JSON list of C-alpha atoms in Angstrom, two decimals:
[
{"chain": "I", "resi": 203, "resn": "MET", "atom": "CA", "xyz": [38.36, -199.49, 19.56]},
{"chain": "I", "resi": 204, "resn": "GLN", "atom": "CA", "xyz": [40.35, -199.18, 23.04]},
{"chain": "I", "resi": 205, "resn": "GLN", "atom": "CA", "xyz": [37.94, -202.04, 24.54]},
{"chain": "I", "resi": 206, "resn": "LEU", "atom": "CA", "xyz": [38.82, -204.65, 22.14]},
{"chain": "I", "resi": 207, "resn": "ASN", "atom": "CA", "xyz": [40.68, -207.63, 23.54]},
{"chain": "I", "resi": 208, "resn": "THR", "atom": "CA", "xyz": [43.88, -208.34, 21.59]},
{"chain": "I", "resi": 209, "resn": "LEU", "atom": "CA", "xyz": [46.68, -211.00, 21.18]},
{"chain": "I", "resi": 210, "resn": "ASN", "atom": "CA", "xyz": [49.52, -210.42, 18.64]},
{"chain": "I", "resi": 211, "resn": "ASP", "atom": "CA", "xyz": [47.53, -208.31, 15.83]},
{"chain": "I", "resi": 212, "resn": "LEU", "atom": "CA", "xyz": [44.27, -210.26, 16.49]},
{"chain": "I", "resi": 213, "resn": "SER", "atom": "CA", "xyz": [41.53, -208.65, 18.42]},
{"chain": "I", "resi": 214, "resn": "MET", "atom": "CA", "xyz": [37.92, -209.86, 19.19]},
{"chain": "I", "resi": 215, "resn": "LEU", "atom": "CA", "xyz": [34.56, -207.74, 19.85]},
{"chain": "I", "resi": 216, "resn": "ASP", "atom": "CA", "xyz": [31.61, -209.40, 21.63]},
{"chain": "I", "resi": 217, "resn": "ILE", "atom": "CA", "xyz": [28.35, -208.31, 20.33]},
{"chain": "I", "resi": 218, "resn": "PHE", "atom": "CA", "xyz": [25.02, -209.04, 21.98]},
{"chain": "I", "resi": 219, "resn": "LEU", "atom": "CA", "xyz": [21.91, -208.86, 19.71]},
{"chain": "I", "resi": 220, "resn": "SER", "atom": "CA", "xyz": [17.99, -209.03, 20.30]},
{"chain": "I", "resi": 221, "resn": "LYS", "atom": "CA", "xyz": [15.72, -210.45, 17.53]},
{"chain": "I", "resi": 222, "resn": "ASN", "atom": "CA", "xyz": [15.74, -208.29, 14.21]},
{"chain": "I", "resi": 223, "resn": "SER", "atom": "CA", "xyz": [18.83, -206.02, 15.68]},
{"chain": "I", "resi": 224, "resn": "ILE", "atom": "CA", "xyz": [21.14, -205.43, 12.96]},
{"chain": "I", "resi": 225, "resn": "ILE", "atom": "CA", "xyz": [24.94, -204.42, 12.87]},
{"chain": "I", "resi": 226, "resn": "GLU", "atom": "CA", "xyz": [24.56, -201.69, 9.97]},
{"chain": "I", "resi": 227, "resn": "PRO", "atom": "CA", "xyz": [26.27, -202.01, 6.47]},
{"chain": "I", "resi": 228, "resn": "HIS", "atom": "CA", "xyz": [29.96, -201.34, 7.03]},
{"chain": "I", "resi": 229, "resn": "TYR", "atom": "CA", "xyz": [33.33, -202.44, 5.85]},
{"chain": "I", "resi": 230, "resn": "HIS", "atom": "CA", "xyz": [37.02, -202.93, 7.65]},
{"chain": "I", "resi": 231, "resn": "PRO", "atom": "CA", "xyz": [39.67, -201.55, 5.27]},
{"chain": "I", "resi": 232, "resn": "ASN", "atom": "CA", "xyz": [42.39, -202.82, 7.40]},
{"chain": "I", "resi": 233, "resn": "ALA", "atom": "CA", "xyz": [40.97, -206.37, 8.32]},
{"chain": "I", "resi": 234, "resn": "SER", "atom": "CA", "xyz": [39.33, -209.47, 7.49]},
{"chain": "I", "resi": 235, "resn": "GLU", "atom": "CA", "xyz": [36.77, -210.51, 10.18]},
{"chain": "I", "resi": 236, "resn": "LEU", "atom": "CA", "xyz": [35.57, -214.01, 11.18]},
{"chain": "I", "resi": 237, "resn": "THR", "atom": "CA", "xyz": [31.95, -213.65, 12.71]},
{"chain": "I", "resi": 238, "resn": "TYR", "atom": "CA", "xyz": [31.42, -216.71, 15.14]},
{"chain": "I", "resi": 239, "resn": "CYS", "atom": "CA", "xyz": [28.02, -217.28, 16.67]},
{"chain": "I", "resi": 240, "resn": "VAL", "atom": "CA", "xyz": [28.42, -218.02, 20.32]},
{"chain": "I", "resi": 241, "resn": "SER", "atom": "CA", "xyz": [24.59, -218.47, 20.80]},
{"chain": "I", "resi": 242, "resn": "GLY", "atom": "CA", "xyz": [21.46, -217.63, 19.01]},
{"chain": "I", "resi": 243, "resn": "SER", "atom": "CA", "xyz": [21.13, -217.39, 15.46]},
{"chain": "I", "resi": 244, "resn": "ALA", "atom": "CA", "xyz": [22.03, -214.82, 12.85]},
{"chain": "I", "resi": 245, "resn": "THR", "atom": "CA", "xyz": [22.17, -214.09, 9.17]},
{"chain": "I", "resi": 246, "resn": "ILE", "atom": "CA", "xyz": [25.54, -212.61, 7.90]},
{"chain": "I", "resi": 247, "resn": "SER", "atom": "CA", "xyz": [25.32, -211.07, 4.58]},
{"chain": "I", "resi": 248, "resn": "LEU", "atom": "CA", "xyz": [28.44, -209.83, 2.52]},
{"chain": "I", "resi": 249, "resn": "MET", "atom": "CA", "xyz": [28.61, -208.37, -0.72]},
{"chain": "I", "resi": 250, "resn": "ASN", "atom": "CA", "xyz": [31.35, -209.78, -3.34]},
{"chain": "I", "resi": 251, "resn": "PRO", "atom": "CA", "xyz": [32.85, -206.62, -4.46]},
{"chain": "I", "resi": 252, "resn": "ASN", "atom": "CA", "xyz": [33.81, -208.44, -8.04]},
{"chain": "I", "resi": 253, "resn": "THR", "atom": "CA", "xyz": [30.30, -209.42, -8.76]},
{"chain": "I", "resi": 254, "resn": "LYS", "atom": "CA", "xyz": [28.33, -206.98, -6.77]},
{"chain": "I", "resi": 255, "resn": "LYS", "atom": "CA", "xyz": [26.20, -209.83, -5.59]},
{"chain": "I", "resi": 256, "resn": "PHE", "atom": "CA", "xyz": [25.13, -210.34, -1.94]},
{"chain": "I", "resi": 257, "resn": "GLN", "atom": "CA", "xyz": [25.80, -213.80, -0.26]},
{"chain": "I", "resi": 258, "resn": "HIS", "atom": "CA", "xyz": [23.77, -214.49, 2.96]},
{"chain": "I", "resi": 259, "resn": "TYR", "atom": "CA", "xyz": [24.61, -216.87, 5.61]},
{"chain": "I", "resi": 260, "resn": "GLN", "atom": "CA", "xyz": [22.34, -218.16, 8.53]},
{"chain": "I", "resi": 261, "resn": "ILE", "atom": "CA", "xyz": [24.55, -219.28, 11.43]},
{"chain": "I", "resi": 262, "resn": "THR", "atom": "CA", "xyz": [23.86, -220.61, 14.73]},
{"chain": "I", "resi": 263, "resn": "SER", "atom": "CA", "xyz": [25.88, -221.73, 17.86]},
{"chain": "I", "resi": 264, "resn": "GLY", "atom": "CA", "xyz": [29.48, -222.89, 16.92]},
{"chain": "I", "resi": 265, "resn": "GLN", "atom": "CA", "xyz": [29.14, -221.59, 13.18]},
{"chain": "I", "resi": 266, "resn": "VAL", "atom": "CA", "xyz": [31.33, -219.04, 11.55]},
{"chain": "I", "resi": 267, "resn": "VAL", "atom": "CA", "xyz": [31.67, -216.61, 8.40]},
{"chain": "I", "resi": 268, "resn": "ASN", "atom": "CA", "xyz": [34.58, -215.50, 6.94]},
{"chain": "I", "resi": 269, "resn": "ILE", "atom": "CA", "xyz": [34.41, -211.78, 5.87]},
{"chain": "I", "resi": 270, "resn": "PRO", "atom": "CA", "xyz": [37.36, -210.77, 3.46]},
{"chain": "I", "resi": 271, "resn": "GLN", "atom": "CA", "xyz": [38.98, -207.56, 4.28]},
{"chain": "I", "resi": 272, "resn": "GLY", "atom": "CA", "xyz": [37.17, -204.54, 2.45]},
{"chain": "I", "resi": 273, "resn": "TRP", "atom": "CA", "xyz": [33.96, -206.69, 2.08]},
{"chain": "I", "resi": 274, "resn": "TRP", "atom": "CA", "xyz": [30.56, -204.56, 2.66]},
{"chain": "I", "resi": 275, "resn": "HIS", "atom": "CA", "xyz": [28.58, -206.62, 5.09]},
{"chain": "I", "resi": 276, "resn": "TYR", "atom": "CA", "xyz": [26.21, -206.77, 7.73]},
{"chain": "I", "resi": 277, "resn": "GLN", "atom": "CA", "xyz": [24.83, -208.96, 10.42]},
{"chain": "I", "resi": 278, "resn": "ILE", "atom": "CA", "xyz": [20.91, -209.17, 11.61]},
{"chain": "I", "resi": 279, "resn": "ALA", "atom": "CA", "xyz": [19.98, -211.48, 14.77]},
{"chain": "I", "resi": 280, "resn": "ASN", "atom": "CA", "xyz": [17.06, -214.10, 14.09]},
{"chain": "I", "resi": 281, "resn": "THR", "atom": "CA", "xyz": [16.68, -214.89, 17.67]},
{"chain": "I", "resi": 282, "resn": "ASP", "atom": "CA", "xyz": [16.79, -212.95, 21.15]},
{"chain": "I", "resi": 283, "resn": "ASP", "atom": "CA", "xyz": [20.07, -213.33, 23.14]},
{"chain": "I", "resi": 284, "resn": "THR", "atom": "CA", "xyz": [22.28, -213.87, 20.01]},
{"chain": "I", "resi": 285, "resn": "HIS", "atom": "CA", "xyz": [25.81, -213.40, 20.97]},
{"chain": "I", "resi": 286, "resn": "LEU", "atom": "CA", "xyz": [28.47, -213.12, 18.10]},
{"chain": "I", "resi": 287, "resn": "GLN", "atom": "CA", "xyz": [31.98, -212.50, 18.21]},
{"chain": "I", "resi": 288, "resn": "GLY", "atom": "CA", "xyz": [33.99, -210.49, 15.58]},
{"chain": "I", "resi": 289, "resn": "ILE", "atom": "CA", "xyz": [37.44, -211.90, 15.47]},
{"chain": "I", "resi": 290, "resn": "PHE", "atom": "CA", "xyz": [39.69, -209.64, 13.32]},
{"chain": "I", "resi": 291, "resn": "ASN", "atom": "CA", "xyz": [43.34, -209.99, 12.03]},
{"chain": "I", "resi": 292, "resn": "THR", "atom": "CA", "xyz": [44.53, -206.64, 13.30]},
{"chain": "I", "resi": 293, "resn": "ASP", "atom": "CA", "xyz": [44.81, -205.41, 16.88]},
{"chain": "I", "resi": 294, "resn": "THR", "atom": "CA", "xyz": [42.80, -202.41, 15.84]},
{"chain": "I", "resi": 295, "resn": "PRO", "atom": "CA", "xyz": [40.24, -202.74, 13.18]},
{"chain": "I", "resi": 296, "resn": "GLU", "atom": "CA", "xyz": [38.94, -199.82, 11.40]},
{"chain": "I", "resi": 297, "resn": "VAL", "atom": "CA", "xyz": [35.62, -199.48, 10.50]},
{"chain": "I", "resi": 298, "resn": "ILE", "atom": "CA", "xyz": [33.82, -197.44, 7.68]},
{"chain": "I", "resi": 299, "resn": "LEU", "atom": "CA", "xyz": [29.90, -197.43, 8.40]},
{"chain": "I", "resi": 300, "resn": "GLY", "atom": "CA", "xyz": [27.25, -196.78, 6.00]},
{"chain": "I", "resi": 301, "resn": "SER", "atom": "CA", "xyz": [25.56, -194.08, 8.02]},
{"chain": "I", "resi": 302, "resn": "ASP", "atom": "CA", "xyz": [28.80, -192.08, 8.14]},
{"chain": "I", "resi": 303, "resn": "ILE", "atom": "CA", "xyz": [29.12, -192.28, 4.10]},
{"chain": "I", "resi": 304, "resn": "LEU", "atom": "CA", "xyz": [25.54, -191.18, 3.96]},
{"chain": "I", "resi": 305, "resn": "THR", "atom": "CA", "xyz": [25.55, -188.31, 6.42]},
{"chain": "I", "resi": 306, "resn": "ALA", "atom": "CA", "xyz": [29.18, -187.12, 5.86]},
{"chain": "I", "resi": 307, "resn": "THR", "atom": "CA", "xyz": [29.23, -187.04, 2.27]},
{"chain": "I", "resi": 308, "resn": "PRO", "atom": "CA", "xyz": [27.46, -183.66, 1.21]},
{"chain": "I", "resi": 309, "resn": "ALA", "atom": "CA", "xyz": [23.95, -184.10, -0.31]},
{"chain": "I", "resi": 310, "resn": "ASP", "atom": "CA", "xyz": [24.77, -181.87, -3.47]},
{"chain": "I", "resi": 311, "resn": "VAL", "atom": "CA", "xyz": [27.50, -184.62, -4.39]},
{"chain": "I", "resi": 312, "resn": "PHE", "atom": "CA", "xyz": [25.23, -187.39, -4.22]},
{"chain": "I", "resi": 313, "resn": "ALA", "atom": "CA", "xyz": [22.51, -185.18, -6.42]},
{"chain": "I", "resi": 314, "resn": "TYR", "atom": "CA", "xyz": [25.14, -184.36, -9.03]},
{"chain": "I", "resi": 315, "resn": "THR", "atom": "CA", "xyz": [26.67, -187.86, -9.40]},
{"chain": "I", "resi": 316, "resn": "TYR", "atom": "CA", "xyz": [23.50, -189.82, -9.46]},
{"chain": "I", "resi": 317, "resn": "GLY", "atom": "CA", "xyz": [21.18, -187.17, -10.87]},
{"chain": "I", "resi": 318, "resn": "LEU", "atom": "CA", "xyz": [19.07, -186.82, -7.77]},
{"chain": "I", "resi": 319, "resn": "ASN", "atom": "CA", "xyz": [17.02, -184.09, -6.50]},
{"chain": "I", "resi": 320, "resn": "GLU", "atom": "CA", "xyz": [19.14, -182.63, -3.68]},
{"chain": "I", "resi": 321, "resn": "ASN", "atom": "CA", "xyz": [16.08, -181.83, -1.56]},
{"chain": "I", "resi": 322, "resn": "GLN", "atom": "CA", "xyz": [14.68, -185.06, -1.88]},
{"chain": "I", "resi": 323, "resn": "TRP", "atom": "CA", "xyz": [17.81, -186.87, -0.97]},
{"chain": "I", "resi": 324, "resn": "LYS", "atom": "CA", "xyz": [18.14, -184.34, 2.03]},
{"chain": "I", "resi": 325, "resn": "ALA", "atom": "CA", "xyz": [14.65, -185.60, 3.28]},
{"chain": "I", "resi": 326, "resn": "VAL", "atom": "CA", "xyz": [15.27, -189.32, 2.62]},
{"chain": "I", "resi": 327, "resn": "THR", "atom": "CA", "xyz": [18.46, -189.10, 4.66]},
{"chain": "I", "resi": 328, "resn": "ALA", "atom": "CA", "xyz": [17.51, -186.67, 7.12]},
{"chain": "I", "resi": 329, "resn": "ASN", "atom": "CA", "xyz": [16.76, -189.23, 10.06]},
{"chain": "I", "resi": 330, "resn": "ILE", "atom": "CA", "xyz": [20.19, -191.08, 9.47]},
{"chain": "I", "resi": 331, "resn": "GLN", "atom": "CA", "xyz": [22.28, -190.63, 12.24]},
{"chain": "I", "resi": 332, "resn": "PRO", "atom": "CA", "xyz": [26.02, -190.94, 11.69]},
{"chain": "I", "resi": 333, "resn": "SER", "atom": "CA", "xyz": [28.05, -193.85, 13.65]},
{"chain": "I", "resi": 334, "resn": "ILE", "atom": "CA", "xyz": [24.90, -195.96, 14.77]},
{"chain": "I", "resi": 335, "resn": "LEU", "atom": "CA", "xyz": [26.93, -199.61, 14.84]},
{"chain": "I", "resi": 336, "resn": "ILE", "atom": "CA", "xyz": [24.03, -201.48, 16.17]},
{"chain": "I", "resi": 337, "resn": "GLY", "atom": "CA", "xyz": [20.15, -200.44, 15.25]},
{"chain": "I", "resi": 338, "resn": "PRO", "atom": "CA", "xyz": [17.55, -199.54, 15.06]},
{"chain": "I", "resi": 339, "resn": "PRO", "atom": "CA", "xyz": [17.24, -198.14, 18.36]},
{"chain": "I", "resi": 340, "resn": "ALA", "atom": "CA", "xyz": [14.80, -199.99, 20.79]},
{"chain": "I", "resi": 341, "resn": "ASP", "atom": "CA", "xyz": [12.32, -197.14, 20.92]},
{"chain": "I", "resi": 342, "resn": "GLU", "atom": "CA", "xyz": [11.52, -197.06, 17.36]}
]
């Protein structure tokens, strides 16, 4: 993430979204994140790893959600022209994307682990592209 602005172990990422655009489910193994809403409105959803329950926060301009390090989360814009800032407590945040987990793990591993039909799993995940940070694409 060379394009991030940094300041002594802090970094910021500007995120611009249209209504219903999503930052796909992901987590940061090396950083906590503050998601600040500059303009527009978004729902920030995060899963508590201890309870396995999701918490959903609708934020508007001037509001912030704290996402602890390692928590699975995603953001969805509720309005057009939504501008969020991700603020991290490291100069180079790492990100593990759900699409990468689903596409990089061999299908036979999911089939074996969860008792799934391997061919059905392949069919279900065939259209998932790895490393789609913001989606879905506008043409879909």
